CSV table of C-alpha atoms and ligand atoms in Angstrom, one decimal:
chain,number,residue,atom,x,y,z
N,1,UNK,CA,0.0,0.0,0.0
N,2,UNK,CA,1.2,3.5,-0.8
N,3,UNK,CA,2.3,5.7,2.0
N,4,UNK,CA,-0.4,8.3,1.2
N,5,UNK,CA,-3.1,5.7,1.4
N,6,UNK,CA,-1.6,4.4,4.7
N,7,UNK,CA,-1.7,7.9,6.1
N,8,UNK,CA,-5.3,8.4,5.0
N,9,UNK,CA,-6.3,5.1,6.6
N,10,UNK,CA,-4.6,6.1,9.8
N,11,UNK,CA,-6.4,9.4,9.9
N,12,UNK,CA,-9.8,7.7,9.3
N,13,UNK,CA,-9.1,5.0,11.9
N,14,UNK,CA,-8.0,7.7,14.4
N,15,UNK,CA,-11.1,9.7,13.8
N,16,UNK,CA,-13.3,6.7,14.2
N,17,UNK,CA,-11.5,5.8,17.5
N,18,UNK,CA,-11.9,9.3,18.7
N,19,UNK,CA,-15.6,9.4,17.9
N,20,UNK,CA,-16.0,6.1,19.7
N,21,UNK,CA,-14.2,7.4,22.7
N,22,UNK,CA,-16.3,10.6,22.7
N,23,UNK,CA,-19.5,8.6,22.6
N,24,UNK,CA,-18.4,6.3,25.4
N,25,UNK,CA,-17.3,9.3,27.5
N,26,UNK,CA,-20.6,11.0,26.8
N,27,UNK,CA,-22.6,7.9,27.8
N,28,UNK,CA,-20.5,7.5,31.0
N,29,UNK,CA,-20.9,11.2,32.0
N,30,UNK,CA,-24.6,11.1,31.4
N,31,UNK,CA,-25.1,7.9,33.4
N,32,UNK,CA,-22.9,9.3,36.2
N,33,UNK,CA,-25.1,12.5,36.2
N,34,UNK,CA,-28.2,10.4,36.5
N,35,UNK,CA,-26.8,8.3,39.3
N,36,UNK,CA,-25.5,11.3,41.3
N,37,UNK,CA,-28.8,13.1,40.8
N,38,UNK,CA,-30.7,10.1,42.1
N,39,UNK,CA,-28.4,9.6,45.1
N,40,UNK,CA,-28.6,13.3,45.9
N,41,UNK,CA,-32.5,13.3,45.7
N,42,UNK,CA,-32.6,10.1,47.9
N,43,UNK,CA,-30.4,11.7,50.5
N,44,UNK,CA,-32.5,14.9,50.6
N,45,UNK,CA,-35.6,12.8,50.8
N,46,UNK,CA,-34.1,10.9,53.8
N,47,UNK,CA,-33.2,14.2,55.5
N,48,UNK,CA,-36.5,15.9,55.2
N,49,UNK,CA,-38.8,12.8,55.7
N,50,UNK,CA,-39.1,13.6,59.5
N,51,UNK,CA,-40.7,16.9,58.5
N,52,UNK,CA,-42.9,15.6,55.6
N,53,UNK,CA,-44.1,12.6,57.6
N,54,UNK,CA,-44.5,14.6,60.8
N,55,UNK,CA,-47.8,14.4,62.7
N,56,UNK,CA,-48.3,18.2,62.1
N,57,UNK,CA,-48.1,17.8,58.3
N,58,UNK,CA,-50.3,14.6,58.5
N,59,UNK,CA,-52.9,16.5,60.4
N,60,UNK,CA,-52.9,19.5,58.0
N,61,UNK,CA,-53.2,17.0,55.1
N,62,UNK,CA,-56.1,15.1,56.6
N,63,UNK,CA,-58.0,18.3,57.3
N,64,UNK,CA,-57.6,19.3,53.7
N,65,UNK,CA,-58.5,15.9,52.4
N,66,UNK,CA,-61.6,15.8,54.6
N,67,UNK,CA,-62.7,19.2,53.2
N,68,UNK,CA,-62.1,17.9,49.7
N,69,UNK,CA,-64.2,14.8,50.3
N,70,UNK,CA,-67.1,16.8,51.5
N,71,UNK,CA,-66.7,19.3,48.6
N,72,UNK,CA,-66.7,16.5,46.1
N,73,UNK,CA,-69.7,14.8,47.6
N,74,UNK,CA,-71.6,18.1,47.3
N,75,UNK,CA,-70.5,18.3,43.7
N,76,UNK,CA,-71.6,14.7,42.9
N,77,UNK,CA,-74.9,15.4,44.5
N,78,UNK,CA,-75.2,18.5,42.4
N,79,UNK,CA,-75.6,20.7,45.5
N,80,UNK,CA,-72.9,23.1,44.1
N,81,UNK,CA,-72.2,24.2,40.6
N,82,UNK,CA,-68.9,23.4,38.7
N,83,UNK,CA,-67.8,27.0,39.2
N,84,UNK,CA,-68.5,27.0,42.9
N,85,UNK,CA,-66.7,23.6,43.1
N,86,UNK,CA,-63.5,25.1,41.5
N,87,UNK,CA,-63.5,28.2,43.5
N,88,UNK,CA,-64.0,26.3,46.8
N,89,UNK,CA,-61.4,23.7,45.9
N,90,UNK,CA,-58.8,26.5,45.3
N,91,UNK,CA,-59.7,28.1,48.7
N,92,UNK,CA,-59.2,24.7,50.5
N,93,UNK,CA,-55.9,24.2,48.8
N,94,UNK,CA,-54.8,27.8,49.6
N,95,UNK,CA,-55.6,27.3,53.3
N,96,UNK,CA,-53.7,24.0,53.3
N,97,UNK,CA,-50.6,25.6,51.6
N,98,UNK,CA,-50.6,28.5,54.1
N,99,UNK,CA,-50.8,26.3,57.2
N,100,UNK,CA,-48.2,23.9,55.9
N,101,UNK,CA,-45.8,26.7,54.8
N,102,UNK,CA,-45.9,28.2,58.3
N,103,UNK,CA,-45.2,24.8,59.8
N,104,UNK,CA,-42.3,24.2,57.3
N,105,UNK,CA,-40.8,27.6,58.1
N,106,UNK,CA,-40.9,26.8,61.8
N,107,UNK,CA,-38.7,23.8,61.0
N,108,UNK,CA,-36.0,25.8,59.2
N,109,UNK,CA,-33.8,26.0,62.4
N,110,UNK,CA,-33.6,22.2,62.8
N,111,UNK,CA,-33.7,21.4,59.1
N,112,UNK,CA,-31.7,24.2,57.3
N,113,UNK,CA,-31.9,22.2,54.1
N,114,UNK,CA,-35.6,23.1,53.9
N,115,UNK,CA,-34.5,26.7,52.9
N,116,UNK,CA,-33.0,25.4,49.7
N,117,UNK,CA,-35.9,23.2,48.6
N,118,UNK,CA,-39.6,23.7,47.9
N,119,UNK,CA,-41.8,20.9,49.0
N,120,UNK,CA,-45.3,20.4,47.6
N,121,UNK,CA,-48.0,17.7,48.0
N,122,UNK,CA,-50.3,17.8,45.0
N,123,UNK,CA,-53.6,16.0,44.1
N,124,UNK,CA,-53.4,14.8,40.5
N,125,UNK,CA,-56.6,13.0,40.0
N,126,UNK,CA,-60.0,12.9,41.9
N,127,UNK,CA,-62.5,10.1,41.3
N,128,UNK,CA,-65.9,9.6,42.8
N,129,UNK,CA,-67.7,6.3,42.7
N,130,UNK,CA,-71.5,6.2,43.3
N,131,UNK,CA,-72.8,2.6,43.1
N,132,UNK,CA,-70.2,1.6,40.5
N,133,UNK,CA,-70.7,4.8,38.5
N,134,UNK,CA,-67.5,6.9,38.2
N,135,UNK,CA,-67.3,10.7,38.2
N,136,UNK,CA,-63.9,12.2,37.4
N,137,UNK,CA,-63.7,15.4,39.3
N,138,UNK,CA,-60.1,16.1,38.4
N,139,UNK,CA,-58.5,14.5,35.4
N,140,UNK,CA,-54.9,13.3,35.4
N,141,UNK,CA,-54.3,15.6,32.4
N,142,UNK,CA,-55.6,18.6,34.4
N,143,UNK,CA,-53.3,20.9,36.3
N,144,UNK,CA,-52.7,19.3,39.7
N,145,UNK,CA,-54.0,21.0,42.8
N,146,UNK,CA,-51.2,21.8,45.2
N,147,UNK,CA,-52.7,21.2,48.6
N,148,UNK,CA,-49.6,21.5,50.8
N,149,UNK,CA,-46.3,23.3,50.6
N,150,UNK,CA,-45.3,25.8,47.9
N,151,UNK,CA,-46.1,26.4,44.3
N,152,UNK,CA,-43.0,26.7,42.1
N,153,UNK,CA,-42.2,26.8,38.4
N,154,UNK,CA,-38.9,24.9,38.6
N,155,UNK,CA,-38.4,21.3,37.7
N,156,UNK,CA,-39.7,19.2,40.6
N,157,UNK,CA,-38.7,15.7,41.5
N,158,UNK,CA,-41.4,13.3,42.6
N,159,UNK,CA,-40.2,11.6,45.8
N,160,UNK,CA,-43.4,9.6,46.7
N,161,UNK,CA,-46.9,9.0,45.4
N,162,UNK,CA,-50.0,7.3,46.7
N,163,UNK,CA,-53.8,6.9,46.6
N,164,UNK,CA,-56.2,8.0,49.3
N,165,UNK,CA,-59.6,6.4,49.2
N,166,UNK,CA,-62.5,6.0,51.6
N,167,UNK,CA,-66.3,5.4,51.7
N,168,UNK,CA,-67.9,8.7,52.6
N,169,UNK,CA,-71.5,8.2,53.0
N,170,UNK,CA,-74.2,5.6,52.6
N,171,UNK,CA,-77.8,6.6,52.2
N,172,UNK,CA,-81.1,5.3,51.0
N,173,UNK,CA,-82.8,6.6,47.9
N,174,UNK,CA,-86.6,7.2,47.4
N,175,UNK,CA,-87.2,3.5,46.7
N,176,UNK,CA,-85.1,2.5,49.7
N,177,UNK,CA,-82.1,1.3,47.7
N,178,UNK,CA,-78.7,1.9,49.2
N,179,UNK,CA,-76.4,4.5,47.7
N,180,UNK,CA,-72.7,4.2,48.5
N,181,UNK,CA,-70.4,7.2,47.9
N,182,UNK,CA,-66.8,6.3,47.5
N,183,UNK,CA,-64.0,8.9,47.2
N,184,UNK,CA,-60.5,8.3,45.7
N,185,UNK,CA,-57.6,10.6,44.8
N,186,UNK,CA,-54.0,10.2,43.5
N,187,UNK,CA,-51.5,12.4,45.1
N,188,UNK,CA,-47.7,12.9,45.0
N,189,UNK,CA,-45.0,14.6,47.0
N,190,UNK,CA,-42.5,16.6,45.0
N,191,UNK,CA,-39.5,18.7,45.7
N,192,UNK,CA,-38.0,21.5,43.7
N,193,UNK,CA,-34.3,21.9,44.5
N,194,UNK,CA,-32.8,25.3,43.8
N,195,UNK,CA,-29.7,25.3,41.5
N,196,UNK,CA,-30.1,21.5,41.2
N,197,UNK,CA,-28.1,21.2,38.0
N,198,UNK,CA,-25.2,23.3,39.1
N,199,UNK,CA,-25.0,21.4,42.4
N,200,UNK,CA,-24.8,18.1,40.5
N,201,UNK,CA,-22.2,19.5,38.0
N,202,UNK,CA,-20.2,20.7,41.1
N,203,UNK,CA,-20.2,17.1,42.5
N,204,UNK,CA,-19.1,15.8,39.1
N,205,UNK,CA,-16.4,18.4,38.6
N,206,UNK,CA,-13.4,16.0,38.9
N,207,UNK,CA,-15.0,13.3,36.8
N,208,UNK,CA,-15.6,15.9,34.1
N,209,UNK,CA,-12.1,17.3,34.3
N,210,UNK,CA,-10.6,13.8,34.1
N,211,UNK,CA,-12.8,13.0,31.1
N,212,UNK,CA,-11.7,16.2,29.3
N,213,UNK,CA,-8.0,15.6,30.1
N,214,UNK,CA,-8.3,12.0,28.9
N,215,UNK,CA,-9.8,13.1,25.6
N,216,UNK,CA,-7.3,15.9,25.1
N,217,UNK,CA,-4.5,13.5,25.9
N,218,UNK,CA,-5.7,11.0,23.3
N,219,UNK,CA,-6.1,13.8,20.7
N,220,UNK,CA,-2.5,15.0,21.5
N,221,UNK,CA,-1.2,11.4,21.1
N,222,UNK,CA,-2.9,11.0,17.8
N,223,UNK,CA,-1.6,14.4,16.6
N,224,UNK,CA,1.9,13.6,17.8
N,225,UNK,CA,1.8,10.1,16.1
N,226,UNK,CA,0.6,11.8,12.9
N,227,UNK,CA,3.4,14.4,13.0
N,228,UNK,CA,6.1,11.9,13.6
N,229,UNK,CA,4.8,9.7,10.7
N,230,UNK,CA,4.8,12.7,8.4
N,231,UNK,CA,8.4,13.5,9.6
N,232,UNK,CA,9.5,10.0,9.0
N,233,UNK,CA,7.9,10.1,5.5
N,234,UNK,CA,9.8,13.2,4.7
N,235,UNK,CA,13.0,11.7,6.0
N,236,UNK,CA,12.5,8.6,3.8
N,237,UNK,CA,11.8,10.8,0.8
N,238,UNK,CA,14.9,12.9,1.5
N,239,UNK,CA,17.0,9.8,1.8
N,240,UNK,CA,15.7,8.5,-1.6
N,241,UNK,CA,16.3,12.0,-3.1
N,242,UNK,CA,19.8,12.0,-1.6
N,243,UNK,CA,20.7,8.6,-3.1
N,244,UNK,CA,19.4,9.7,-6.5
N,245,UNK,CA,21.2,13.0,-6.3
N,246,UNK,CA,24.6,11.6,-5.2
N,247,UNK,CA,24.5,9.0,-8.0
N,248,UNK,CA,23.6,11.8,-10.4
N,249,UNK,CA,26.4,13.9,-9.2
N,250,UNK,CA,29.0,11.1,-9.3
N,251,UNK,CA,28.0,9.9,-12.8
N,252,UNK,CA,29.7,12.6,-14.8
N,253,UNK,CA,33.1,12.7,-13.0
N,254,UNK,CA,33.3,8.9,-12.8
N,255,UNK,CA,32.5,8.4,-16.5
N,256,UNK,CA,34.9,11.2,-17.4
N,257,UNK,CA,37.6,9.6,-15.3
N,258,UNK,CA,37.1,6.2,-16.9
N,259,UNK,CA,37.1,7.8,-20.3
N,260,UNK,CA,40.4,9.7,-19.5
N,261,UNK,CA,42.0,6.4,-18.2
N,262,UNK,CA,40.9,4.6,-21.4
N,263,UNK,CA,42.4,7.4,-23.5
N,264,UNK,CA,45.7,7.2,-21.5
N,265,UNK,CA,46.0,3.6,-22.6
N,266,UNK,CA,46.0,4.6,-26.3
N,267,UNK,CA,49.6,4.7,-27.5
N,268,UNK,CA,48.9,7.6,-29.9
N,269,UNK,CA,47.5,9.9,-27.2
N,270,UNK,CA,50.1,8.7,-24.7
N,271,UNK,CA,52.9,9.9,-27.0
N,272,UNK,CA,51.3,13.3,-27.6
N,273,UNK,CA,52.5,15.7,-24.8
N,274,UNK,CA,49.8,18.3,-25.5
N,275,UNK,CA,46.9,15.6,-25.3
N,276,UNK,CA,48.6,14.1,-22.2
N,277,UNK,CA,48.6,17.5,-20.5
N,278,UNK,CA,44.9,18.0,-21.3
N,279,UNK,CA,44.0,14.5,-20.1
N,280,UNK,CA,45.9,15.0,-16.8
N,281,UNK,CA,44.1,18.4,-16.3
N,282,UNK,CA,40.7,16.6,-16.9
N,283,UNK,CA,41.6,13.9,-14.5
N,284,UNK,CA,42.6,16.5,-11.9
N,285,UNK,CA,39.3,18.4,-12.4
N,286,UNK,CA,37.2,15.3,-12.0
N,287,UNK,CA,39.1,14.0,-9.0
N,288,UNK,CA,38.7,17.4,-7.4
N,289,UNK,CA,35.0,17.3,-8.1
N,290,UNK,CA,34.7,13.8,-6.4
N,291,UNK,CA,36.8,15.0,-3.5
N,292,UNK,CA,34.7,18.1,-3.0
N,293,UNK,CA,31.5,16.0,-3.1
N,294,UNK,CA,32.9,13.5,-0.5
N,295,UNK,CA,33.9,16.4,1.7
N,296,UNK,CA,30.4,17.9,1.6
N,297,UNK,CA,28.8,14.6,2.6
N,298,UNK,CA,31.4,14.0,5.4
N,299,UNK,CA,31.1,17.5,6.7
N,300,UNK,CA,27.3,17.3,6.8
N,301,UNK,CA,27.5,14.8,9.7
N,302,UNK,CA,30.6,16.2,11.3
N,303,UNK,CA,31.2,18.9,14.0
N,304,UNK,CA,33.3,21.8,12.9
N,305,UNK,CA,36.6,22.5,14.5
N,306,UNK,CA,36.9,26.2,14.5
N,307,UNK,CA,40.4,27.7,14.1
N,308,UNK,CA,40.3,31.5,14.5
N,309,UNK,CA,42.8,33.8,13.0
N,310,UNK,CA,43.0,37.5,12.5
N,311,UNK,CA,43.1,38.5,8.9
N,312,UNK,CA,42.1,41.3,6.6
N,313,UNK,CA,38.7,40.1,5.4
N,314,UNK,CA,38.6,42.5,2.4
N,315,UNK,CA,41.9,41.1,1.2
N,316,UNK,CA,40.4,37.6,1.7
N,317,UNK,CA,37.3,38.5,-0.3
N,318,UNK,CA,39.5,39.9,-3.1
N,319,UNK,CA,41.3,36.6,-3.2
N,320,UNK,CA,38.0,34.7,-3.5
N,321,UNK,CA,36.9,37.0,-6.3
N,322,UNK,CA,40.1,36.6,-8.3
N,323,UNK,CA,39.8,32.8,-7.9
N,324,UNK,CA,36.3,32.9,-9.4
N,325,UNK,CA,36.4,31.3,-12.8
N,326,UNK,CA,33.4,31.0,-15.0
N,327,UNK,CA,32.7,31.1,-18.8
N,328,UNK,CA,29.0,31.6,-18.1
N,329,UNK,CA,28.9,34.4,-15.6
N,330,UNK,CA,30.6,37.6,-14.6
N,331,UNK,CA,31.3,38.5,-11.0
N,332,UNK,CA,31.0,42.1,-9.9
N,333,UNK,CA,32.1,43.3,-6.5
N,334,UNK,CA,31.6,46.4,-4.3
N,335,UNK,CA,33.7,46.0,-1.2
N,336,UNK,CA,33.5,48.2,1.8
N,337,UNK,CA,35.5,49.2,3.9
N,338,UNK,CA,38.9,49.3,2.3
N,339,UNK,CA,40.3,47.0,5.0
N,340,UNK,CA,39.0,45.3,8.1
N,341,UNK,CA,40.7,42.8,10.4
N,342,UNK,CA,38.4,40.1,11.6
N,343,UNK,CA,39.1,37.2,14.0
N,344,UNK,CA,37.3,34.3,12.3
N,345,UNK,CA,37.8,30.9,10.6
N,346,UNK,CA,38.8,31.8,7.0
N,347,UNK,CA,38.8,28.2,5.8
N,348,UNK,CA,35.1,27.7,6.9
N,349,UNK,CA,34.1,31.1,5.6
N,350,UNK,CA,35.7,30.2,2.2
N,351,UNK,CA,33.5,27.1,2.1
N,352,UNK,CA,30.4,29.2,2.7
N,353,UNK,CA,31.3,31.7,0.0
N,354,UNK,CA,32.2,29.0,-2.5
N,355,UNK,CA,28.8,27.3,-1.9
N,356,UNK,CA,26.9,30.5,-2.4
N,357,UNK,CA,28.9,31.5,-5.6
N,358,UNK,CA,28.4,27.9,-6.9
N,359,UNK,CA,24.6,28.1,-6.3
N,360,UNK,CA,24.5,31.6,-7.9
N,361,UNK,CA,26.0,30.1,-11.0
N,362,UNK,CA,23.9,26.9,-10.9
N,363,UNK,CA,20.6,28.7,-10.5
N,364,UNK,CA,20.9,31.6,-12.8
N,365,UNK,CA,21.0,31.8,-16.6
N,366,UNK,CA,24.1,32.0,-18.8
N,367,UNK,CA,25.8,35.4,-19.2
N,368,UNK,CA,24.0,36.8,-16.2
N,369,UNK,CA,25.8,38.8,-13.5
N,370,UNK,CA,26.6,37.8,-10.0
N,371,UNK,CA,27.4,40.4,-7.4
N,372,UNK,CA,29.5,40.2,-4.2
N,373,UNK,CA,29.1,43.2,-1.9
N,374,UNK,CA,30.3,43.9,1.6
N,375,UNK,CA,29.8,46.7,4.2
N,376,UNK,CA,29.6,47.2,7.9
N,377,UNK,CA,26.2,47.6,9.6
N,378,UNK,CA,25.3,47.6,13.3
N,379,UNK,CA,28.7,46.2,14.4
N,380,UNK,CA,28.4,43.4,11.9
N,381,UNK,CA,30.3,42.7,8.7
N,382,UNK,CA,27.8,42.0,6.0
N,383,UNK,CA,28.6,40.1,2.8
N,384,UNK,CA,25.8,39.8,0.1
N,385,UNK,CA,25.9,37.5,-2.9
N,386,UNK,CA,23.2,38.2,-5.4
N,387,UNK,CA,22.2,36.7,-8.7
N,388,UNK,CA,19.5,37.3,-11.3
N,389,UNK,CA,18.4,33.7,-11.4
N,390,UNK,CA,15.2,31.8,-10.9
N,391,UNK,CA,14.7,33.0,-7.4
N,392,UNK,CA,13.0,31.2,-4.5
N,393,UNK,CA,9.4,31.4,-3.4
N,394,UNK,CA,8.7,32.7,0.2
N,395,UNK,CA,7.3,29.2,1.1
N,396,UNK,CA,10.6,27.5,0.1
N,397,UNK,CA,12.9,30.2,1.7
N,398,UNK,CA,12.5,28.6,5.1
N,399,UNK,CA,13.2,25.1,3.9
N,400,UNK,CA,16.3,25.5,1.7
N,401,UNK,CA,18.6,25.5,4.8
N,402,UNK,CA,17.4,22.0,5.8
N,403,UNK,CA,19.6,19.0,5.3
N,404,UNK,CA,19.2,17.4,1.9
N,405,UNK,CA,16.4,19.8,1.0
N,406,UNK,CA,16.2,20.7,-2.7
N,407,UNK,CA,13.3,22.7,-4.1
N,408,UNK,CA,11.2,20.1,-5.9
N,409,UNK,CA,9.4,22.3,-8.5
N,410,UNK,CA,10.4,23.5,-12.0
N,411,UNK,CA,13.4,22.2,-13.8
N,412,UNK,CA,15.8,22.7,-10.9
N,413,UNK,CA,16.4,19.0,-10.6
N,414,UNK,CA,18.1,19.0,-14.0
N,415,UNK,CA,20.7,21.0,-12.0
N,416,UNK,CA,23.0,18.7,-10.0
N,417,UNK,CA,23.1,19.1,-6.3
N,418,UNK,CA,22.9,17.2,-3.0
N,419,UNK,CA,20.9,19.7,-0.9
N,420,UNK,CA,23.8,20.1,1.5
N,421,UNK,CA,25.5,23.4,0.5
N,422,UNK,CA,23.1,25.7,2.3
N,423,UNK,CA,22.7,23.4,5.3
N,424,UNK,CA,26.5,23.3,5.7
N,425,UNK,CA,26.7,27.1,5.2
N,426,UNK,CA,24.1,27.8,7.8
N,427,UNK,CA,25.8,25.5,10.3
N,428,UNK,CA,29.2,27.1,9.6
N,429,UNK,CA,27.8,30.6,10.0
N,430,UNK,CA,26.1,29.8,13.3
N,431,UNK,CA,29.2,28.2,14.7
N,432,UNK,CA,31.1,31.3,13.8
N,433,UNK,CA,28.6,33.4,15.7
N,434,UNK,CA,27.0,34.9,12.6
N,435,UNK,CA,24.0,34.1,10.4
N,436,UNK,CA,22.9,33.5,6.9
N,437,UNK,CA,19.6,34.7,5.4
N,438,UNK,CA,18.0,34.9,2.0
N,439,UNK,CA,16.1,37.6,0.2
N,440,UNK,CA,14.5,36.4,-3.0
N,441,UNK,CA,11.8,36.9,-5.5
N,442,UNK,CA,10.6,34.1,-7.7
N,443,UNK,CA,11.8,34.7,-11.3
N,444,UNK,CA,13.8,37.7,-10.3
N,445,UNK,CA,16.8,36.4,-8.4
N,446,UNK,CA,18.2,35.9,-4.9
N,447,UNK,CA,20.5,37.6,-2.4
N,448,UNK,CA,22.1,35.6,0.3
N,449,UNK,CA,23.2,37.7,3.3
N,450,UNK,CA,26.0,36.7,5.6
N,451,UNK,CA,26.4,38.5,8.9
N,452,UNK,CA,29.7,38.2,10.8
N,453,UNK,CA,30.0,39.8,14.2
N,454,UNK,CA,32.9,42.3,14.5
N,455,UNK,CA,34.6,41.6,17.9
K,1,LIG,P1,22.1,22.1,-3.9
K,1,LIG,O1,23.2,21.1,-3.9
K,1,LIG,O2,20.8,21.4,-4.3
K,1,LIG,O3,22.4,23.3,-4.7
K,1,LIG,P2,21.9,23.7,-1.6
K,1,LIG,O4,21.8,23.4,-0.1
K,1,LIG,O5,23.1,24.6,-1.9
K,1,LIG,O6,21.9,22.4,-2.4
K,1,LIG,O7,20.6,24.5,-2.0
K,1,LIG,C1,19.3,24.0,-1.6
K,1,LIG,C2,18.3,24.4,-2.6
K,1,LIG,O8,18.1,25.8,-2.6
K,1,LIG,C3,18.7,24.1,-4.1
K,1,LIG,O9,18.4,22.8,-4.4
K,1,LIG,C4,18.0,25.1,-4.8
K,1,LIG,O10,16.7,24.6,-5.1
K,1,LIG,C5,17.8,26.3,-3.9
K,1,LIG,N1,18.8,27.4,-4.1
K,1,LIG,C6,20.0,27.5,-3.5
K,1,LIG,N2,20.6,28.7,-4.0
K,1,LIG,C7,19.8,29.2,-4.9
K,1,LIG,C8,19.9,30.3,-5.8
K,1,LIG,N3,20.9,31.2,-5.7
K,1,LIG,N4,18.8,30.6,-6.6
K,1,LIG,C9,17.7,29.8,-6.6
K,1,LIG,N5,17.6,28.7,-5.9
K,1,LIG,C10,18.6,28.4,-5.0
């Protein structure tokens, strides 16, 4: 399978695993919320049950219920109208609420928890049975009648429910048949806890924090794994590129060498001093080329040993300029100041300048001009090498100093190289306490700037 497909598969699997983990976490957090809520309500119920089940509350409740029974009986017997029934039922409930509230308030001292919760006992359905004929005086779908405690709009939890029923009256009708009146109602006790949700979230604080940390940790792990995979992929690509580049680089000098050796064996050439001289020069050039390539590769994995010496840097630059030989380019220079003595490693500096001049030639068209300028700025000696070549896009400018990096686009790979020159130059400049930067515009040319501290 191709690396790109492997990466896509990895991303998809990680996303599925993450989604699965999210769902499990969500399910666990939800269940914990339910469990903690139930335990909390059960504990509250236990704490306030002495008040709710107290003889005082029982007596208020039975008074209200007795009044309700009578009222319902009157309604069933049609002694009162529906309107009267409703207004009286509300009055009975109001009286019950008032009495129970003043009792509950009197208990605040012993049960401070009562201040935070609102208790209510409500009747949810009233039925009346007269000789097996049912009258529904309050439907279960109607608004319940709160007979004790407080009315509240908040979410209430039912903590108990039950049925109250009793035979109210027996009487004989006109033909002496017995009429039996039977009363029945459903009621429930509810509590409304203020700030219920925030109290539960507060209790779950550490569970939530742990869940979030766990998820973040897994996301970080996936991200880290993905990044190291990408890194390894890049390294693998660089290694392949490097192998290709080095064989490409060695091909010409090695084949030129073998050609020169073959020619040396030919008697006719061997006897011709002029030809012999040319062949030896070619052999020397190619062996120098191979030597410089080997040096570059070796240096890329070596530490530099810096040997400082005080020298006139302007004189040194003039030497580099006069050594510059090219049939394809001209080198112009503007050197300032006229002389300057710097304590630096001139051998390493020469390697950097050679790399930059070589690149300026490689990456600019024939007959174009290369410039070498120098001046002092902010206690630093600045050397600039400019060309009018293909230039480097801003995106690539940060990468060209990486080991083995070569810009992949365009026809640059027709130009030989190992992607080591700038990497080495950067390392050298940093070990000399200076720096190397680039200023470039795609298609216009590049300027490499060396800064050397003047100490
Ligand atoms: P190389 O051996 O490939 O030249 P370098 O490390 O010297 O390696 O340069 C890295 C890459 O930076 C090159 O492959 C090239 O794409 C780009 N580069 C370097 N110098 C120049 C320049 N003067 N103009 C345009 N591109 C350049």
